[in-house]
Amino acid sequence: MADVAEKRDKTREREDRLHRIRHSTAHIMAEAVLRIFPDAKIAIGPAIENGFYYDFDLPRSLSPEDLEQIEELMRNIVGEDHEFRREVVGRDRAAEIFSDQPYKLEILRDLPEDEDVSIYAVDTFTDLCRGPHVERTKEINPKSFKLLNVAGAYWRGDEKRPMLQRIYGTAWENPKELRQHLDWLKEVEKRDHRRIGRELDLFSIHEEAGPGMIYWHPKGGRIRQAVEDYWREVHRRDGYEILHTPHIGKSWLWETSGHLDFYADGMYPPMEMDKSDYYAKPMNCPFHIMIYKTGVRSYRELPLRWAELGTVYRYEKSGTLHGLLRVRGFTQDDAHIFCTPDQVESEILEVLRFSLRMWKAFGFTDLKAYLATAPEKSVGSAQMWEQALGSLRQAIETEGLPYEIDEGGGVFYGPKIDIKIKDALGREWQLTTIQFDFNLPERFNISFVDSDGKEKRPYMVHRALLGSLERFFGVLIEHYGGAFPAWLAPVQIVTIPVAPAFNEYAARVADTLGAAGFRVESDLSDGRMGAKIRHHQGQKVPYMLILGEKEEAAGAVSVRPRSGPQVNGVALDEFSATAKAIVDSKSAELWPSG
RNA sequence: GCCAUCUUAGCUCAGCUGGUAGAGCACGUGACUUGUAAUCUCGGGGUCGCCGGUUCGAGUCCGGCAGAUGGCUCCA
């Protein structure tokens, strides 16, 4: 126990130290920028994950060469070993110091009146700042920070305010950590799903046909099919029914749901037909409610668990689109649960468990939940919020999932759990969401007949586990770097003859394995075997089967798993059985070790 | 949508201060008939993102538009 506490203290100490270093480096950068642009207006410059930034209002835009120059200046300043001096000053004095810094004056104005105002000075640079900082610049290693890029950023994040130039940098305790971080950034770039998507021929996007729209190629389609097959199977097992609903709906539907009032900006504009306006759906829920309303529902038929791989369209601003991760058309793995108040707790627990099982199957085990409570304006009674929140919290705690409470971060129509998953590079992705909806049942006036014969309002829960198939695909690609486990790989096996004389055997083996249910190809092209191995290794095919005279004579194959050493002379039946077991178990391992 | 940068062959990229486009990979062809991460030969392929301007002449300079990239913002 003491060890754990000690370790936690050490971690916190290190984080604190890094925070000081980063924040102080940001100040040094501001000084360097001011030396080059004496008229620059400075905004804010905090420490962030892995580094820092500082926002400036400058007479001209910065170039990469400017960054080099700034970085050089920073090293000089750091090398001169200046002291960081903290001083508490009166407001008037502060206003005087920053009289030609309008952004600082604005911050000063917004600080609570009873709070001390502190300033930090280092060398020639003084900043309005709460701190903390390092004591002297020698605590910053001149070889352990690097400026990364320049980006536009609105003052105070408000698009109506001026656009500033933000310089991002990364800073560490020592050069080795910096190098590791830069390597990590390289790895991130290598795994970029847009690059891998092209290299492995998985998907494409076409500006001339509509940005933000995903075209799944045959190999991407195979992966999607494997995902969907699994998804349908586990939903069936978990008592869900699968729905299919239209892509467009008349304005009545979106007026009733409230989307046109609250969400019109996010919707594609209407198509007019027969004097009615039709909208592409941004969500599936109203359609599911229409199905709910086709009959009188008894408490005996609840809970209803209705799922749909429903393709929705949302207008996303052009600047926000990003590969598969931010798109305008996508397929949600959506479901709506209609249940009685008594069933809420067990339904939520089951949804959460279901979600955890699914993530495990896809190879994600590091999950964290975020529980969002009521925002200022909300619909639904306090008692409903309380019960719903209680069931969410209960479920998280029962499952022992780490979680944080996002106070007031909920949406107006109900509390929710968002689950973030951590990928192989330690990045968090928010995909799963489980949300109560107190709004739509009201608006569409849905009900069930309870055991006492009275009509009551059911609880409605939205949930998407993978989120959207497109976004999930992007995360999956980056998580595995394109080296998918055998059950997901678009091509699971390639047979490679050592020479053309064995083409016939390679084709026969491929046929046999194809008949056994594998996604298999034979490479009978003209190239040398070495070139074929290189090619398919690059395509990250899980199994290459090398076939020559010895193999053919024995009815065997030599297995070259994507990872790990080749296994020679495996009987074809045995290979087939072993590979099938690995595929069926969704294992990340490709071959039994030992 | 906003700021910055970018857009040359299917992909990755060269093309200096303006003088009518080039490499590697990929693809096609022919040869070789091969045992573990690139065999050799020859060849096809680009209205240099689109529109306009400056110029005797624009891939190159200027303007507009589109898209992409890095951010900001948004994501009831």
PDB file of C-alpha atoms in Angstrom, chain A residues 360-543:
ATOM      1  CA  LYS A 360     -12.759  -6.407 -25.229  1.00  0.00           C
ATOM      2  CA  ALA A 361     -13.501  -8.321 -28.409  1.00  0.00           C
ATOM      3  CA  PHE A 362     -12.002  -5.504 -30.466  1.00  0.00           C
ATOM      4  CA  GLY A 363      -8.879  -5.437 -28.347  1.00  0.00           C
ATOM      5  CA  PHE A 364      -9.532  -2.368 -26.205  1.00  0.00           C
ATOM      6  CA  THR A 365      -9.301  -2.925 -22.486  1.00  0.00           C
ATOM      7  CA  ASP A 366      -8.377   0.467 -21.100  1.00  0.00           C
ATOM      8  CA  LEU A 367     -11.674   2.295 -20.636  1.00  0.00           C
ATOM      9  CA  LYS A 368     -12.830   5.231 -18.607  1.00  0.00           C
ATOM     10  CA  ALA A 369     -16.348   6.505 -18.024  1.00  0.00           C
ATOM     11  CA  TYR A 370     -17.515  10.093 -17.763  1.00  0.00           C
ATOM     12  CA  LEU A 371     -20.793  10.613 -15.976  1.00  0.00           C
ATOM     13  CA  ALA A 372     -22.518  13.842 -16.960  1.00  0.00           C
ATOM     14  CA  THR A 373     -25.072  15.461 -14.687  1.00  0.00           C
ATOM     15  CA  ALA A 374     -27.807  17.977 -15.404  1.00  0.00           C
ATOM     16  CA  PRO A 375     -26.904  21.252 -17.091  1.00  0.00           C
ATOM     17  CA  GLU A 376     -28.589  24.482 -16.048  1.00  0.00           C
ATOM     18  CA  LYS A 377     -31.481  24.126 -18.423  1.00  0.00           C
ATOM     19  CA  SER A 378     -32.986  20.707 -18.703  1.00  0.00           C
ATOM     20  CA  VAL A 379     -36.217  18.819 -19.213  1.00  0.00           C
ATOM     21  CA  GLY A 380     -37.594  16.019 -17.051  1.00  0.00           C
ATOM     22  CA  SER A 381     -38.387  15.977 -13.355  1.00  0.00           C
ATOM     23  CA  ALA A 382     -35.748  16.083 -10.663  1.00  0.00           C
ATOM     24  CA  GLN A 383     -36.896  12.667  -9.576  1.00  0.00           C
ATOM     25  CA  MET A 384     -36.345  11.219 -13.052  1.00  0.00           C
ATOM     26  CA  TRP A 385     -32.884  12.728 -13.231  1.00  0.00           C
ATOM     27  CA  GLU A 386     -32.068  11.312  -9.864  1.00  0.00           C
ATOM     28  CA  GLN A 387     -33.191   7.813 -10.707  1.00  0.00           C
ATOM     29  CA  ALA A 388     -31.458   7.864 -14.065  1.00  0.00           C
ATOM     30  CA  LEU A 389     -28.208   9.230 -12.682  1.00  0.00           C
ATOM     31  CA  GLY A 390     -28.338   6.744  -9.834  1.00  0.00           C
ATOM     32  CA  SER A 391     -28.678   3.841 -12.240  1.00  0.00           C
ATOM     33  CA  LEU A 392     -25.785   5.086 -14.349  1.00  0.00           C
ATOM     34  CA  ARG A 393     -23.531   5.516 -11.368  1.00  0.00           C
ATOM     35  CA  GLN A 394     -24.596   2.187  -9.920  1.00  0.00           C
ATOM     36  CA  ALA A 395     -23.740   0.415 -13.152  1.00  0.00           C
ATOM     37  CA  ILE A 396     -20.298   1.998 -13.408  1.00  0.00           C
ATOM     38  CA  GLU A 397     -19.503   1.134  -9.814  1.00  0.00           C
ATOM     39  CA  THR A 398     -20.791  -2.418 -10.129  1.00  0.00           C
ATOM     40  CA  GLU A 399     -18.493  -2.949 -13.081  1.00  0.00           C
ATOM     41  CA  GLY A 400     -15.598  -1.281 -11.286  1.00  0.00           C
ATOM     42  CA  LEU A 401     -14.988   1.032 -14.205  1.00  0.00           C
ATOM     43  CA  PRO A 402     -12.864   4.092 -13.425  1.00  0.00           C
ATOM     44  CA  TYR A 403     -14.950   7.223 -13.890  1.00  0.00           C
ATOM     45  CA  GLU A 404     -15.145  10.941 -13.503  1.00  0.00           C
ATOM     46  CA  ILE A 405     -18.168  13.097 -12.911  1.00  0.00           C
ATOM     47  CA  ASP A 406     -18.739  15.839 -15.404  1.00  0.00           C
ATOM     48  CA  GLU A 407     -20.790  18.199 -13.276  1.00  0.00           C
ATOM     49  CA  GLY A 408     -23.398  20.004 -15.354  1.00  0.00           C
ATOM     50  CA  GLY A 409     -21.901  18.522 -18.511  1.00  0.00           C
ATOM     51  CA  GLY A 410     -24.990  16.569 -19.464  1.00  0.00           C
ATOM     52  CA  VAL A 411     -27.268  17.404 -22.355  1.00  0.00           C
ATOM     53  CA  PHE A 412     -30.576  19.038 -21.587  1.00  0.00           C
ATOM     54  CA  TYR A 413     -32.662  15.964 -22.267  1.00  0.00           C
ATOM     55  CA  GLY A 414     -31.047  13.571 -19.811  1.00  0.00           C
ATOM     56  CA  PRO A 415     -27.953  12.317 -17.998  1.00  0.00           C
ATOM     57  CA  LYS A 416     -25.427  10.190 -19.824  1.00  0.00           C
ATOM     58  CA  ILE A 417     -22.308   8.096 -19.590  1.00  0.00           C
ATOM     59  CA  ASP A 418     -19.648   8.596 -22.216  1.00  0.00           C
ATOM     60  CA  ILE A 419     -16.929   5.997 -22.359  1.00  0.00           C
ATOM     61  CA  LYS A 420     -13.501   6.838 -23.611  1.00  0.00           C
ATOM     62  CA  ILE A 421     -11.240   4.053 -24.806  1.00  0.00           C
ATOM     63  CA  LYS A 422      -7.491   4.228 -24.848  1.00  0.00           C
ATOM     64  CA  ASP A 423      -5.723   2.945 -27.949  1.00  0.00           C
ATOM     65  CA  ALA A 424      -2.339   1.295 -28.421  1.00  0.00           C
ATOM     66  CA  LEU A 425      -0.651   4.715 -28.425  1.00  0.00           C
ATOM     67  CA  GLY A 426      -2.358   5.833 -25.248  1.00  0.00           C
ATOM     68  CA  ARG A 427      -4.740   8.225 -26.949  1.00  0.00           C
ATOM     69  CA  GLU A 428      -8.300   8.488 -25.683  1.00  0.00           C
ATOM     70  CA  TRP A 429     -11.268   8.254 -28.010  1.00  0.00           C
ATOM     71  CA  GLN A 430     -14.823   8.894 -27.049  1.00  0.00           C
ATOM     72  CA  LEU A 431     -17.009   6.443 -28.881  1.00  0.00           C
ATOM     73  CA  THR A 432     -19.575   4.889 -26.580  1.00  0.00           C
ATOM     74  CA  THR A 433     -22.402   6.954 -25.231  1.00  0.00           C
ATOM     75  CA  ILE A 434     -25.348   5.879 -23.120  1.00  0.00           C
ATOM     76  CA  GLN A 435     -27.925   8.630 -22.740  1.00  0.00           C
ATOM     77  CA  PHE A 436     -31.287   8.982 -21.124  1.00  0.00           C
ATOM     78  CA  ASP A 437     -33.839  10.930 -23.075  1.00  0.00           C
ATOM     79  CA  PHE A 438     -36.644  12.643 -21.151  1.00  0.00           C
ATOM     80  CA  ASN A 439     -37.469  14.814 -24.120  1.00  0.00           C
ATOM     81  CA  LEU A 440     -38.554  12.672 -27.043  1.00  0.00           C
ATOM     82  CA  PRO A 441     -40.998  10.426 -25.152  1.00  0.00           C
ATOM     83  CA  GLU A 442     -42.684  13.630 -24.053  1.00  0.00           C
ATOM     84  CA  ARG A 443     -42.692  15.268 -27.475  1.00  0.00           C
ATOM     85  CA  PHE A 444     -43.973  12.182 -29.254  1.00  0.00           C
ATOM     86  CA  ASN A 445     -46.243  11.370 -26.347  1.00  0.00           C
ATOM     87  CA  ILE A 446     -45.338   7.705 -26.104  1.00  0.00           C
ATOM     88  CA  SER A 447     -46.667   5.493 -23.376  1.00  0.00           C
ATOM     89  CA  PHE A 448     -47.140   1.982 -22.122  1.00  0.00           C
ATOM     90  CA  VAL A 449     -49.969   0.402 -20.193  1.00  0.00           C
ATOM     91  CA  ASP A 450     -48.743  -0.600 -16.768  1.00  0.00           C
ATOM     92  CA  SER A 451     -49.952  -3.512 -14.630  1.00  0.00           C
ATOM     93  CA  ASP A 452     -52.442  -1.198 -12.947  1.00  0.00           C
ATOM     94  CA  GLY A 453     -54.046  -0.453 -16.304  1.00  0.00           C
ATOM     95  CA  LYS A 454     -52.805   3.100 -16.356  1.00  0.00           C
ATOM     96  CA  GLU A 455     -50.929   4.696 -19.233  1.00  0.00           C
ATOM     97  CA  LYS A 456     -47.426   5.678 -18.242  1.00  0.00           C
ATOM     98  CA  ARG A 457     -44.424   7.211 -19.879  1.00  0.00           C
ATOM     99  CA  PRO A 458     -41.603   4.757 -20.550  1.00  0.00           C
ATOM    100  CA  TYR A 459     -37.952   5.614 -20.005  1.00  0.00           C
ATOM    101  CA  MET A 460     -36.023   5.891 -23.209  1.00  0.00           C
ATOM    102  CA  VAL A 461     -32.290   5.283 -23.431  1.00  0.00           C
ATOM    103  CA  HIS A 462     -30.167   5.974 -26.508  1.00  0.00           C
ATOM    104  CA  ARG A 463     -26.938   4.158 -26.829  1.00  0.00           C
ATOM    105  CA  ALA A 464     -24.248   3.833 -29.440  1.00  0.00           C
ATOM    106  CA  LEU A 465     -21.388   1.520 -28.548  1.00  0.00           C
ATOM    107  CA  LEU A 466     -18.934   1.826 -31.401  1.00  0.00           C
ATOM    108  CA  GLY A 467     -20.362   5.282 -32.063  1.00  0.00           C
ATOM    109  CA  SER A 468     -20.181   5.339 -35.822  1.00  0.00           C
ATOM    110  CA  LEU A 469     -18.753   2.594 -37.978  1.00  0.00           C
ATOM    111  CA  GLU A 470     -16.645   5.127 -39.897  1.00  0.00           C
ATOM    112  CA  ARG A 471     -15.092   6.735 -36.857  1.00  0.00           C
ATOM    113  CA  PHE A 472     -14.633   3.369 -35.171  1.00  0.00           C
ATOM    114  CA  PHE A 473     -12.931   2.082 -38.313  1.00  0.00           C
ATOM    115  CA  GLY A 474     -10.513   5.002 -38.157  1.00  0.00           C
ATOM    116  CA  VAL A 475      -9.697   4.280 -34.530  1.00  0.00           C
ATOM    117  CA  LEU A 476      -9.370   0.551 -35.245  1.00  0.00           C
ATOM    118  CA  ILE A 477      -6.932   1.198 -38.091  1.00  0.00           C
ATOM    119  CA  GLU A 478      -4.760   3.425 -35.914  1.00  0.00           C
ATOM    120  CA  HIS A 479      -4.963   1.116 -32.900  1.00  0.00           C
ATOM    121  CA  TYR A 480      -3.644  -1.817 -34.915  1.00  0.00           C
ATOM    122  CA  GLY A 481      -1.579   0.259 -37.338  1.00  0.00           C
ATOM    123  CA  GLY A 482      -3.285  -1.699 -40.120  1.00  0.00           C
ATOM    124  CA  ALA A 483      -2.081  -5.052 -38.713  1.00  0.00           C
ATOM    125  CA  PHE A 484      -5.544  -6.342 -37.878  1.00  0.00           C
ATOM    126  CA  PRO A 485      -6.123  -9.492 -35.869  1.00  0.00           C
ATOM    127  CA  ALA A 486      -6.916 -12.467 -38.064  1.00  0.00           C
ATOM    128  CA  TRP A 487     -10.675 -12.277 -37.522  1.00  0.00           C
ATOM    129  CA  LEU A 488     -10.769  -8.749 -38.958  1.00  0.00           C
ATOM    130  CA  ALA A 489      -8.046  -8.880 -41.612  1.00  0.00           C
ATOM    131  CA  PRO A 490      -9.444  -8.287 -45.106  1.00  0.00           C
ATOM    132  CA  VAL A 491      -7.113 -10.942 -46.512  1.00  0.00           C
ATOM    133  CA  GLN A 492      -6.337 -13.541 -43.886  1.00  0.00           C
ATOM    134  CA  ILE A 493      -4.148 -15.873 -45.906  1.00  0.00           C
ATOM    135  CA  VAL A 494      -2.048 -15.600 -49.044  1.00  0.00           C
ATOM    136  CA  THR A 495      -0.550 -18.699 -50.629  1.00  0.00           C
ATOM    137  CA  ILE A 496       2.827 -18.166 -52.278  1.00  0.00           C
ATOM    138  CA  PRO A 497       4.455 -20.784 -54.512  1.00  0.00           C
ATOM    139  CA  VAL A 498       8.249 -20.892 -54.358  1.00  0.00           C
ATOM    140  CA  ALA A 499       8.283 -21.244 -58.131  1.00  0.00           C
ATOM    141  CA  PRO A 500       5.725 -21.316 -60.965  1.00  0.00           C
ATOM    142  CA  ALA A 501       5.837 -25.102 -60.936  1.00  0.00           C
ATOM    143  CA  PHE A 502       3.875 -24.985 -57.704  1.00  0.00           C
ATOM    144  CA  ASN A 503       1.204 -22.517 -58.828  1.00  0.00           C
ATOM    145  CA  GLU A 504      -1.271 -25.324 -59.138  1.00  0.00           C
ATOM    146  CA  TYR A 505      -0.676 -26.490 -55.565  1.00  0.00           C
ATOM    147  CA  ALA A 506      -0.864 -22.900 -54.265  1.00  0.00           C
ATOM    148  CA  ALA A 507      -4.198 -22.428 -56.022  1.00  0.00           C
ATOM    149  CA  ARG A 508      -5.501 -25.730 -54.665  1.00  0.00           C
ATOM    150  CA  VAL A 509      -4.525 -24.869 -51.097  1.00  0.00           C
ATOM    151  CA  ALA A 510      -6.227 -21.493 -51.472  1.00  0.00           C
ATOM    152  CA  ASP A 511      -9.395 -23.169 -52.752  1.00  0.00           C
ATOM    153  CA  THR A 512      -9.432 -25.577 -49.853  1.00  0.00           C
ATOM    154  CA  LEU A 513      -9.008 -22.785 -47.319  1.00  0.00           C
ATOM    155  CA  GLY A 514     -11.551 -20.608 -49.100  1.00  0.00           C
ATOM    156  CA  ALA A 515     -14.058 -23.444 -48.866  1.00  0.00           C
ATOM    157  CA  ALA A 516     -13.269 -23.633 -45.146  1.00  0.00           C
ATOM    158  CA  GLY A 517     -14.413 -20.033 -44.786  1.00  0.00           C
ATOM    159  CA  PHE A 518     -11.157 -18.077 -44.857  1.00  0.00           C
ATOM    160  CA  ARG A 519     -10.579 -14.887 -46.820  1.00  0.00           C
ATOM    161  CA  VAL A 520      -7.702 -16.245 -48.880  1.00  0.00           C
ATOM    162  CA  GLU A 521      -5.820 -15.331 -52.037  1.00  0.00           C
ATOM    163  CA  SER A 522      -3.088 -17.042 -54.007  1.00  0.00           C
ATOM    164  CA  ASP A 523      -0.315 -14.930 -55.449  1.00  0.00           C
ATOM    165  CA  LEU A 524       0.512 -16.539 -58.777  1.00  0.00           C
ATOM    166  CA  SER A 525       1.957 -13.406 -60.329  1.00  0.00           C
ATOM    167  CA  ASP A 526       5.290 -13.325 -62.192  1.00  0.00           C
ATOM    168  CA  GLY A 527       7.434 -11.878 -59.420  1.00  0.00           C
ATOM    169  CA  ARG A 528      10.033 -13.564 -57.285  1.00  0.00           C
ATOM    170  CA  MET A 529       8.956 -15.143 -54.044  1.00  0.00           C
ATOM    171  CA  GLY A 530      10.995 -12.616 -52.051  1.00  0.00           C
ATOM    172  CA  ALA A 531       9.123  -9.755 -53.646  1.00  0.00           C
ATOM    173  CA  LYS A 532       5.794 -11.393 -52.916  1.00  0.00           C
ATOM    174  CA  ILE A 533       6.692 -11.890 -49.276  1.00  0.00           C
ATOM    175  CA  ARG A 534       7.721  -8.265 -49.034  1.00  0.00           C
ATOM    176  CA  HIS A 535       4.526  -7.103 -50.676  1.00  0.00           C
ATOM    177  CA  HIS A 536       2.156  -9.112 -48.509  1.00  0.00           C
ATOM    178  CA  GLN A 537       4.088  -8.320 -45.379  1.00  0.00           C
ATOM    179  CA  GLY A 538       3.541  -4.679 -46.279  1.00  0.00           C
ATOM    180  CA  GLN A 539      -0.140  -5.420 -46.725  1.00  0.00           C
ATOM    181  CA  LYS A 540      -0.044  -6.903 -43.224  1.00  0.00           C
ATOM    182  CA  VAL A 541      -1.602 -10.203 -44.217  1.00  0.00           C
ATOM    183  CA  PRO A 542      -1.750 -12.430 -41.105  1.00  0.00           C
ATOM    184  CA  TYR A 543      -0.603 -15.660 -42.770  1.00  0.00           C
TER     185      TYR A 543
END
